[in-house]
């Protein structure tokens, strides 16, 4: 399946999911049957969004059509999407930022930057492969130095590495946050260069991930406090920041600044 079809399939699934979640009363629509208060019919969505029923049906069937930004904005308002969800919807419809054709590398300059930071830091590729880290991160998560290259993926480790799970006192909350953030970053799993199969691989290895992924929740990143069981320091608080190097916009630098 090529990148365009993957996007259309995800767009179709996302619209179906949000249509099923919509509250009928908020749109002035009566309950269906005796107790159904959620979920809109395709005909109702088409009418409220100002498009034809056939055209909207094609969207949910993943047909090869190109929805305009105006229509997607209308659907975002209709489904009461959050700003992050609206951006996600636009990216699925082909109105998001474009990712460079050639993946960026862990250049010597980036390596010097990561090493110079006096707190844990690591660099992620678009599909969340960990391509570089500093000594402080290795002290926080010692296994990083001995992992096989194929397993150095943040999504994979969060759901398959028992040691990493034990490091996170709030794993249940953080794991969901990771999934929502990864889904929001469509460049990592829907772009032509992101056909790595990481979602399928983690889904096969972790029923927990597979169940959360099917919920289609989308989460944006905000600077936040993180708790870790540090091997040497015990329970440690950090403030997580996600930065994008100007010369490598498809990479993400994650830093944990001590609190």
PDB file of C-alpha atoms in Angstrom:
ATOM      1  CA  UNK A   1       0.000   0.000   0.000  1.00  0.00           C
ATOM      2  CA  UNK A   2       1.505   3.330  -1.031  1.00  0.00           C
ATOM      3  CA  UNK A   3       1.620   6.422   1.161  1.00  0.00           C
ATOM      4  CA  UNK A   4      -1.384   8.050  -0.525  1.00  0.00           C
ATOM      5  CA  UNK A   5      -3.604   5.043   0.076  1.00  0.00           C
ATOM      6  CA  UNK A   6      -2.415   4.732   3.685  1.00  0.00           C
ATOM      7  CA  UNK A   7      -3.420   8.322   4.261  1.00  0.00           C
ATOM      8  CA  UNK A   8      -6.840   7.816   2.694  1.00  0.00           C
ATOM      9  CA  UNK A   9      -7.440   4.675   4.774  1.00  0.00           C
ATOM     10  CA  UNK A  10      -6.507   6.508   7.973  1.00  0.00           C
ATOM     11  CA  UNK A  11      -8.620   9.529   6.987  1.00  0.00           C
ATOM     12  CA  UNK A  12     -11.600   7.227   6.430  1.00  0.00           C
ATOM     13  CA  UNK A  13     -11.096   5.468   9.766  1.00  0.00           C
ATOM     14  CA  UNK A  14     -10.625   8.740  11.648  1.00  0.00           C
ATOM     15  CA  UNK A  15     -13.807  10.259  10.206  1.00  0.00           C
ATOM     16  CA  UNK A  16     -15.827   7.148  11.022  1.00  0.00           C
ATOM     17  CA  UNK A  17     -14.511   7.167  14.578  1.00  0.00           C
ATOM     18  CA  UNK A  18     -15.268  10.842  15.177  1.00  0.00           C
ATOM     19  CA  UNK A  19     -18.692  10.524  13.551  1.00  0.00           C
ATOM     20  CA  UNK A  20     -19.500   7.708  15.989  1.00  0.00           C
ATOM     21  CA  UNK A  21     -18.375   9.848  18.940  1.00  0.00           C
ATOM     22  CA  UNK A  22     -20.384  12.955  17.985  1.00  0.00           C
ATOM     23  CA  UNK A  23     -23.175  13.929  20.381  1.00  0.00           C
ATOM     24  CA  UNK A  24     -26.475  14.231  18.560  1.00  0.00           C
ATOM     25  CA  UNK A  25     -27.978  16.784  20.933  1.00  0.00           C
ATOM     26  CA  UNK A  26     -25.138  19.237  20.318  1.00  0.00           C
ATOM     27  CA  UNK A  27     -26.250  19.379  16.675  1.00  0.00           C
ATOM     28  CA  UNK A  28     -29.934  19.696  17.499  1.00  0.00           C
ATOM     29  CA  UNK A  29     -30.647  16.109  16.459  1.00  0.00           C
ATOM     30  CA  UNK A  30     -32.960  13.738  18.360  1.00  0.00           C
ATOM     31  CA  UNK A  31     -31.924  10.444  19.873  1.00  0.00           C
ATOM     32  CA  UNK A  32     -31.985   7.404  17.630  1.00  0.00           C
ATOM     33  CA  UNK A  33     -34.156   4.684  19.092  1.00  0.00           C
ATOM     34  CA  UNK A  34     -34.542   4.769  22.850  1.00  0.00           C
ATOM     35  CA  UNK A  35     -31.060   5.498  24.034  1.00  0.00           C
ATOM     36  CA  UNK A  36     -28.623   6.330  21.245  1.00  0.00           C
ATOM     37  CA  UNK A  37     -27.369   9.816  22.023  1.00  0.00           C
ATOM     38  CA  UNK A  38     -24.051   9.549  20.197  1.00  0.00           C
ATOM     39  CA  UNK A  39     -23.229   8.962  16.581  1.00  0.00           C
ATOM     40  CA  UNK A  40     -24.300  10.743  13.416  1.00  0.00           C
ATOM     41  CA  UNK A  41     -25.463   9.182  10.172  1.00  0.00           C
ATOM     42  CA  UNK A  42     -23.451   9.893   7.037  1.00  0.00           C
ATOM     43  CA  UNK A  43     -26.426  11.776   5.623  1.00  0.00           C
ATOM     44  CA  UNK A  44     -26.523  14.015   8.690  1.00  0.00           C
ATOM     45  CA  UNK A  45     -22.802  14.756   8.511  1.00  0.00           C
ATOM     46  CA  UNK A  46     -23.034  15.600   4.808  1.00  0.00           C
ATOM     47  CA  UNK A  47     -25.936  17.988   5.401  1.00  0.00           C
ATOM     48  CA  UNK A  48     -24.298  19.721   8.360  1.00  0.00           C
ATOM     49  CA  UNK A  49     -20.953  20.021   6.529  1.00  0.00           C
ATOM     50  CA  UNK A  50     -22.510  21.261   3.293  1.00  0.00           C
ATOM     51  CA  UNK A  51     -21.319  18.440   1.021  1.00  0.00           C
ATOM     52  CA  UNK A  52     -23.114  15.727  -0.902  1.00  0.00           C
ATOM     53  CA  UNK A  53     -23.835  12.395   0.762  1.00  0.00           C
ATOM     54  CA  UNK A  54     -22.091  10.570  -2.079  1.00  0.00           C
ATOM     55  CA  UNK A  55     -18.932  12.647  -1.770  1.00  0.00           C
ATOM     56  CA  UNK A  56     -18.746  12.234   2.019  1.00  0.00           C
ATOM     57  CA  UNK A  57     -19.365   8.485   1.635  1.00  0.00           C
ATOM     58  CA  UNK A  58     -16.411   8.338  -0.740  1.00  0.00           C
ATOM     59  CA  UNK A  59     -14.261   9.941   1.963  1.00  0.00           C
ATOM     60  CA  UNK A  60     -15.209   7.213   4.436  1.00  0.00           C
ATOM     61  CA  UNK A  61     -14.588   4.600   1.754  1.00  0.00           C
ATOM     62  CA  UNK A  62     -11.017   5.864   1.231  1.00  0.00           C
ATOM     63  CA  UNK A  63     -11.707   6.711  -2.400  1.00  0.00           C
ATOM     64  CA  UNK A  64      -8.999   8.531  -4.351  1.00  0.00           C
ATOM     65  CA  UNK A  65     -10.413  12.038  -3.974  1.00  0.00           C
ATOM     66  CA  UNK A  66      -8.825  15.249  -2.753  1.00  0.00           C
ATOM     67  CA  UNK A  67     -10.816  17.043  -0.034  1.00  0.00           C
ATOM     68  CA  UNK A  68     -10.273  20.776   0.140  1.00  0.00           C
ATOM     69  CA  UNK A  69      -8.993  22.474   3.264  1.00  0.00           C
ATOM     70  CA  UNK A  70     -12.334  24.284   3.525  1.00  0.00           C
ATOM     71  CA  UNK A  71     -14.263  20.992   3.674  1.00  0.00           C
ATOM     72  CA  UNK A  72     -11.867  19.479   6.218  1.00  0.00           C
ATOM     73  CA  UNK A  73     -12.112  22.610   8.375  1.00  0.00           C
ATOM     74  CA  UNK A  74     -15.894  22.272   8.225  1.00  0.00           C
ATOM     75  CA  UNK A  75     -15.700  18.635   9.334  1.00  0.00           C
ATOM     76  CA  UNK A  76     -13.313  19.568  12.138  1.00  0.00           C
ATOM     77  CA  UNK A  77     -15.814  22.120  13.452  1.00  0.00           C
ATOM     78  CA  UNK A  78     -18.668  19.657  13.055  1.00  0.00           C
ATOM     79  CA  UNK A  79     -16.901  16.950  15.075  1.00  0.00           C
ATOM     80  CA  UNK A  80     -15.703  19.481  17.674  1.00  0.00           C
ATOM     81  CA  UNK A  81     -12.077  18.495  17.088  1.00  0.00           C
ATOM     82  CA  UNK A  82      -9.304  19.898  19.230  1.00  0.00           C
ATOM     83  CA  UNK A  83      -6.608  22.010  17.528  1.00  0.00           C
ATOM     84  CA  UNK A  84      -4.269  18.992  17.508  1.00  0.00           C
ATOM     85  CA  UNK A  85      -6.952  16.732  16.036  1.00  0.00           C
ATOM     86  CA  UNK A  86      -7.790  19.362  13.413  1.00  0.00           C
ATOM     87  CA  UNK A  87      -4.146  19.560  12.356  1.00  0.00           C
ATOM     88  CA  UNK A  88      -4.065  15.774  12.179  1.00  0.00           C
ATOM     89  CA  UNK A  89      -7.181  15.730   9.981  1.00  0.00           C
ATOM     90  CA  UNK A  90      -5.645  18.303   7.633  1.00  0.00           C
ATOM     91  CA  UNK A  91      -2.436  16.292   7.361  1.00  0.00           C
ATOM     92  CA  UNK A  92      -4.412  13.179   6.439  1.00  0.00           C
ATOM     93  CA  UNK A  93      -6.161  15.187   3.747  1.00  0.00           C
ATOM     94  CA  UNK A  94      -2.869  16.324   2.262  1.00  0.00           C
ATOM     95  CA  UNK A  95      -2.785  19.797   3.774  1.00  0.00           C
ATOM     96  CA  UNK A  96      -0.037  19.259   6.351  1.00  0.00           C
ATOM     97  CA  UNK A  97       3.622  20.188   6.295  1.00  0.00           C
ATOM     98  CA  UNK A  98       5.805  18.288   3.875  1.00  0.00           C
ATOM     99  CA  UNK A  99       8.697  16.223   5.136  1.00  0.00           C
ATOM    100  CA  UNK A 100      12.064  16.347   3.342  1.00  0.00           C
ATOM    101  CA  UNK A 101      12.524  13.513   0.841  1.00  0.00           C
ATOM    102  CA  UNK A 102      15.883  12.541   2.322  1.00  0.00           C
ATOM    103  CA  UNK A 103      15.996  11.656   6.005  1.00  0.00           C
ATOM    104  CA  UNK A 104      18.347  13.745   8.118  1.00  0.00           C
ATOM    105  CA  UNK A 105      21.384  12.210   9.786  1.00  0.00           C
ATOM    106  CA  UNK A 106      23.012  12.439  13.194  1.00  0.00           C
ATOM    107  CA  UNK A 107      25.651  14.882  12.032  1.00  0.00           C
ATOM    108  CA  UNK A 108      28.818  15.650  13.979  1.00  0.00           C
ATOM    109  CA  UNK A 109      27.343  19.052  14.882  1.00  0.00           C
ATOM    110  CA  UNK A 110      24.205  17.471  16.340  1.00  0.00           C
ATOM    111  CA  UNK A 111      26.331  14.927  18.171  1.00  0.00           C
ATOM    112  CA  UNK A 112      28.377  17.710  19.780  1.00  0.00           C
ATOM    113  CA  UNK A 113      25.168  19.471  20.821  1.00  0.00           C
ATOM    114  CA  UNK A 114      23.654  16.363  22.411  1.00  0.00           C
ATOM    115  CA  UNK A 115      26.915  15.507  24.196  1.00  0.00           C
ATOM    116  CA  UNK A 116      27.296  19.060  25.504  1.00  0.00           C
ATOM    117  CA  UNK A 117      23.958  19.042  27.311  1.00  0.00           C
ATOM    118  CA  UNK A 118      24.356  18.380  31.013  1.00  0.00           C
ATOM    119  CA  UNK A 119      21.190  16.304  31.321  1.00  0.00           C
ATOM    120  CA  UNK A 120      19.579  13.350  29.513  1.00  0.00           C
ATOM    121  CA  UNK A 121      18.970  13.949  25.807  1.00  0.00           C
ATOM    122  CA  UNK A 122      18.397  11.805  22.744  1.00  0.00           C
ATOM    123  CA  UNK A 123      17.529  12.254  19.082  1.00  0.00           C
ATOM    124  CA  UNK A 124      14.565  10.661  17.321  1.00  0.00           C
ATOM    125  CA  UNK A 125      14.056   9.995  13.617  1.00  0.00           C
ATOM    126  CA  UNK A 126      10.605  10.448  12.064  1.00  0.00           C
ATOM    127  CA  UNK A 127       9.563   6.872  12.896  1.00  0.00           C
ATOM    128  CA  UNK A 128      10.830   7.364  16.471  1.00  0.00           C
ATOM    129  CA  UNK A 129      14.030   5.386  15.989  1.00  0.00           C
ATOM    130  CA  UNK A 130      16.570   6.586  18.549  1.00  0.00           C
ATOM    131  CA  UNK A 131      19.569   7.567  16.458  1.00  0.00           C
ATOM    132  CA  UNK A 132      21.710   9.259  19.099  1.00  0.00           C
ATOM    133  CA  UNK A 133      21.937   9.929  22.839  1.00  0.00           C
ATOM    134  CA  UNK A 134      24.328  11.306  25.414  1.00  0.00           C
ATOM    135  CA  UNK A 135      25.977   9.830  28.491  1.00  0.00           C
ATOM    136  CA  UNK A 136      23.353  11.237  30.854  1.00  0.00           C
ATOM    137  CA  UNK A 137      20.599   9.452  28.971  1.00  0.00           C
ATOM    138  CA  UNK A 138      22.602   6.216  29.129  1.00  0.00           C
ATOM    139  CA  UNK A 139      22.819   6.645  32.912  1.00  0.00           C
ATOM    140  CA  UNK A 140      19.060   7.095  33.109  1.00  0.00           C
ATOM    141  CA  UNK A 141      18.351   4.166  30.763  1.00  0.00           C
ATOM    142  CA  UNK A 142      21.474   1.935  30.766  1.00  0.00           C
ATOM    143  CA  UNK A 143      20.068  -0.624  28.303  1.00  0.00           C
ATOM    144  CA  UNK A 144      20.251   1.850  25.418  1.00  0.00           C
ATOM    145  CA  UNK A 145      23.939   1.083  24.845  1.00  0.00           C
ATOM    146  CA  UNK A 146      23.398  -2.671  24.482  1.00  0.00           C
ATOM    147  CA  UNK A 147      20.175  -2.777  22.436  1.00  0.00           C
ATOM    148  CA  UNK A 148      20.143  -4.126  18.907  1.00  0.00           C
ATOM    149  CA  UNK A 149      19.800  -1.332  16.390  1.00  0.00           C
ATOM    150  CA  UNK A 150      16.424  -2.697  15.229  1.00  0.00           C
ATOM    151  CA  UNK A 151      15.051  -2.352  18.770  1.00  0.00           C
ATOM    152  CA  UNK A 152      16.169   1.234  19.335  1.00  0.00           C
ATOM    153  CA  UNK A 153      12.730   2.651  18.682  1.00  0.00           C
ATOM    154  CA  UNK A 154      10.961   4.623  21.398  1.00  0.00           C
ATOM    155  CA  UNK A 155       7.502   3.267  20.595  1.00  0.00           C
ATOM    156  CA  UNK A 156       8.807  -0.302  20.568  1.00  0.00           C
ATOM    157  CA  UNK A 157      10.650   0.115  23.871  1.00  0.00           C
ATOM    158  CA  UNK A 158       7.761   1.756  25.725  1.00  0.00           C
ATOM    159  CA  UNK A 159       5.566  -1.279  25.080  1.00  0.00           C
ATOM    160  CA  UNK A 160       8.041  -4.171  25.028  1.00  0.00           C
ATOM    161  CA  UNK A 161      10.883  -3.342  27.432  1.00  0.00           C
ATOM    162  CA  UNK A 162      10.081  -4.340  31.025  1.00  0.00           C
ATOM    163  CA  UNK A 163      12.982  -2.288  32.375  1.00  0.00           C
ATOM    164  CA  UNK A 164      11.713   0.877  30.727  1.00  0.00           C
ATOM    165  CA  UNK A 165       8.206   0.202  32.039  1.00  0.00           C
ATOM    166  CA  UNK A 166       9.566  -0.137  35.573  1.00  0.00           C
ATOM    167  CA  UNK A 167      11.349   3.198  35.138  1.00  0.00           C
ATOM    168  CA  UNK A 168       8.008   4.969  34.585  1.00  0.00           C
ATOM    169  CA  UNK A 169       5.852   5.136  37.740  1.00  0.00           C
ATOM    170  CA  UNK A 170       3.029   6.567  35.612  1.00  0.00           C
ATOM    171  CA  UNK A 171       3.460   4.142  32.707  1.00  0.00           C
ATOM    172  CA  UNK A 172      -0.293   3.756  32.093  1.00  0.00           C
ATOM    173  CA  UNK A 173      -0.689   7.485  31.472  1.00  0.00           C
ATOM    174  CA  UNK A 174       2.597   8.026  29.660  1.00  0.00           C
ATOM    175  CA  UNK A 175       2.153   5.086  27.295  1.00  0.00           C
ATOM    176  CA  UNK A 176      -1.176   6.475  26.081  1.00  0.00           C
ATOM    177  CA  UNK A 177       0.391   9.889  25.661  1.00  0.00           C
ATOM    178  CA  UNK A 178       3.178   8.382  23.547  1.00  0.00           C
ATOM    179  CA  UNK A 179       0.676   6.643  21.261  1.00  0.00           C
ATOM    180  CA  UNK A 180      -1.372   9.806  20.793  1.00  0.00           C
ATOM    181  CA  UNK A 181       1.719  11.840  19.995  1.00  0.00           C
ATOM    182  CA  UNK A 182       3.051   9.241  17.563  1.00  0.00           C
ATOM    183  CA  UNK A 183      -0.265   9.130  15.702  1.00  0.00           C
ATOM    184  CA  UNK A 184      -0.291  12.923  15.475  1.00  0.00           C
ATOM    185  CA  UNK A 185       3.124  12.859  13.789  1.00  0.00           C
ATOM    186  CA  UNK A 186       1.920  11.391  10.505  1.00  0.00           C
ATOM    187  CA  UNK A 187       5.343  11.996   8.945  1.00  0.00           C
ATOM    188  CA  UNK A 188       6.622   9.020  10.939  1.00  0.00           C
ATOM    189  CA  UNK A 189       4.235   6.338   9.763  1.00  0.00           C
ATOM    190  CA  UNK A 190       2.282   7.630   6.763  1.00  0.00           C
ATOM    191  CA  UNK A 191       4.934   9.405   4.731  1.00  0.00           C
ATOM    192  CA  UNK A 192       6.741   7.623   1.859  1.00  0.00           C
ATOM    193  CA  UNK A 193       9.964   7.490   3.870  1.00  0.00           C
ATOM    194  CA  UNK A 194       8.181   6.139   6.953  1.00  0.00           C
ATOM    195  CA  UNK A 195       7.070   2.769   5.607  1.00  0.00           C
ATOM    196  CA  UNK A 196       8.915   0.973   8.389  1.00  0.00           C
ATOM    197  CA  UNK A 197       6.056  -1.152   9.673  1.00  0.00           C
ATOM    198  CA  UNK A 198       6.679  -0.038  13.260  1.00  0.00           C
ATOM    199  CA  UNK A 199       2.955   0.122  14.044  1.00  0.00           C
ATOM    200  CA  UNK A 200       2.409  -3.442  12.822  1.00  0.00           C
ATOM    201  CA  UNK A 201       5.487  -4.675  14.669  1.00  0.00           C
ATOM    202  CA  UNK A 202       4.523  -3.148  18.019  1.00  0.00           C
ATOM    203  CA  UNK A 203       0.890  -4.208  17.564  1.00  0.00           C
ATOM    204  CA  UNK A 204       1.971  -7.811  17.119  1.00  0.00           C
ATOM    205  CA  UNK A 205       4.232  -7.728  20.167  1.00  0.00           C
ATOM    206  CA  UNK A 206       1.946  -5.768  22.488  1.00  0.00           C
ATOM    207  CA  UNK A 207      -1.832  -6.269  22.759  1.00  0.00           C
ATOM    208  CA  UNK A 208      -1.882  -3.159  24.979  1.00  0.00           C
ATOM    209  CA  UNK A 209      -0.495  -1.025  22.184  1.00  0.00           C
ATOM    210  CA  UNK A 210      -2.805  -2.602  19.595  1.00  0.00           C
ATOM    211  CA  UNK A 211      -5.853  -1.763  21.711  1.00  0.00           C
ATOM    212  CA  UNK A 212      -4.774   1.848  22.331  1.00  0.00           C
ATOM    213  CA  UNK A 213      -3.885   2.381  18.658  1.00  0.00           C
ATOM    214  CA  UNK A 214      -7.365   1.300  17.566  1.00  0.00           C
ATOM    215  CA  UNK A 215      -8.887   4.055  19.716  1.00  0.00           C
ATOM    216  CA  UNK A 216      -7.471   6.631  17.284  1.00  0.00           C
ATOM    217  CA  UNK A 217      -6.788   9.238  19.961  1.00  0.00           C
ATOM    218  CA  UNK A 218      -4.520  12.101  18.922  1.00  0.00           C
ATOM    219  CA  UNK A 219      -2.390  14.057  21.384  1.00  0.00           C
ATOM    220  CA  UNK A 220      -0.167  17.044  20.905  1.00  0.00           C
ATOM    221  CA  UNK A 221       3.058  17.605  22.765  1.00  0.00           C
ATOM    222  CA  UNK A 222       3.360  20.150  25.526  1.00  0.00           C
ATOM    223  CA  UNK A 223       6.294  20.751  27.831  1.00  0.00           C
ATOM    224  CA  UNK A 224       5.507  18.598  30.832  1.00  0.00           C
ATOM    225  CA  UNK A 225       6.908  17.042  33.970  1.00  0.00           C
ATOM    226  CA  UNK A 226       8.193  13.469  33.747  1.00  0.00           C
ATOM    227  CA  UNK A 227       8.909  11.028  36.553  1.00  0.00           C
ATOM    228  CA  UNK A 228      11.592   8.351  36.317  1.00  0.00           C
ATOM    229  CA  UNK A 229      13.048   5.761  38.646  1.00  0.00           C
ATOM    230  CA  UNK A 230      16.693   6.650  38.067  1.00  0.00           C
ATOM    231  CA  UNK A 231      19.066   3.689  38.622  1.00  0.00           C
ATOM    232  CA  UNK A 232      21.301   5.817  40.859  1.00  0.00           C
ATOM    233  CA  UNK A 233      19.123   8.696  42.085  1.00  0.00           C
ATOM    234  CA  UNK A 234      15.802   6.975  42.699  1.00  0.00           C
ATOM    235  CA  UNK A 235      12.590   8.824  41.871  1.00  0.00           C
ATOM    236  CA  UNK A 236      13.651  11.811  39.780  1.00  0.00           C
ATOM    237  CA  UNK A 237      11.632  14.636  38.247  1.00  0.00           C
ATOM    238  CA  UNK A 238      12.448  16.151  34.894  1.00  0.00           C
ATOM    239  CA  UNK A 239      10.857  18.643  32.546  1.00  0.00           C
ATOM    240  CA  UNK A 240      10.608  17.228  29.025  1.00  0.00           C
ATOM    241  CA  UNK A 241      11.198  19.478  26.021  1.00  0.00           C
ATOM    242  CA  UNK A 242      10.894  18.477  22.358  1.00  0.00           C
ATOM    243  CA  UNK A 243      13.040  20.526  19.986  1.00  0.00           C
ATOM    244  CA  UNK A 244      13.405  20.471  16.206  1.00  0.00           C
ATOM    245  CA  UNK A 245      16.890  21.187  14.783  1.00  0.00           C
ATOM    246  CA  UNK A 246      16.637  23.865  12.100  1.00  0.00           C
ATOM    247  CA  UNK A 247      18.910  21.926   9.734  1.00  0.00           C
ATOM    248  CA  UNK A 248      17.087  18.618  10.334  1.00  0.00           C
ATOM    249  CA  UNK A 249      13.313  19.279  10.534  1.00  0.00           C
ATOM    250  CA  UNK A 250      12.431  15.578  10.389  1.00  0.00           C
ATOM    251  CA  UNK A 251      14.375  14.883  13.604  1.00  0.00           C
ATOM    252  CA  UNK A 252      13.295  15.581  17.174  1.00  0.00           C
ATOM    253  CA  UNK A 253      15.612  16.305  20.072  1.00  0.00           C
ATOM    254  CA  UNK A 254      14.139  15.247  23.406  1.00  0.00           C
ATOM    255  CA  UNK A 255      15.744  16.675  26.521  1.00  0.00           C
ATOM    256  CA  UNK A 256      14.968  16.000  30.169  1.00  0.00           C
ATOM    257  CA  UNK A 257      15.889  19.068  32.191  1.00  0.00           C
ATOM    258  CA  UNK A 258      16.147  18.310  35.946  1.00  0.00           C
ATOM    259  CA  UNK A 259      13.589  19.990  38.174  1.00  0.00           C
TER     260      UNK A 259
END
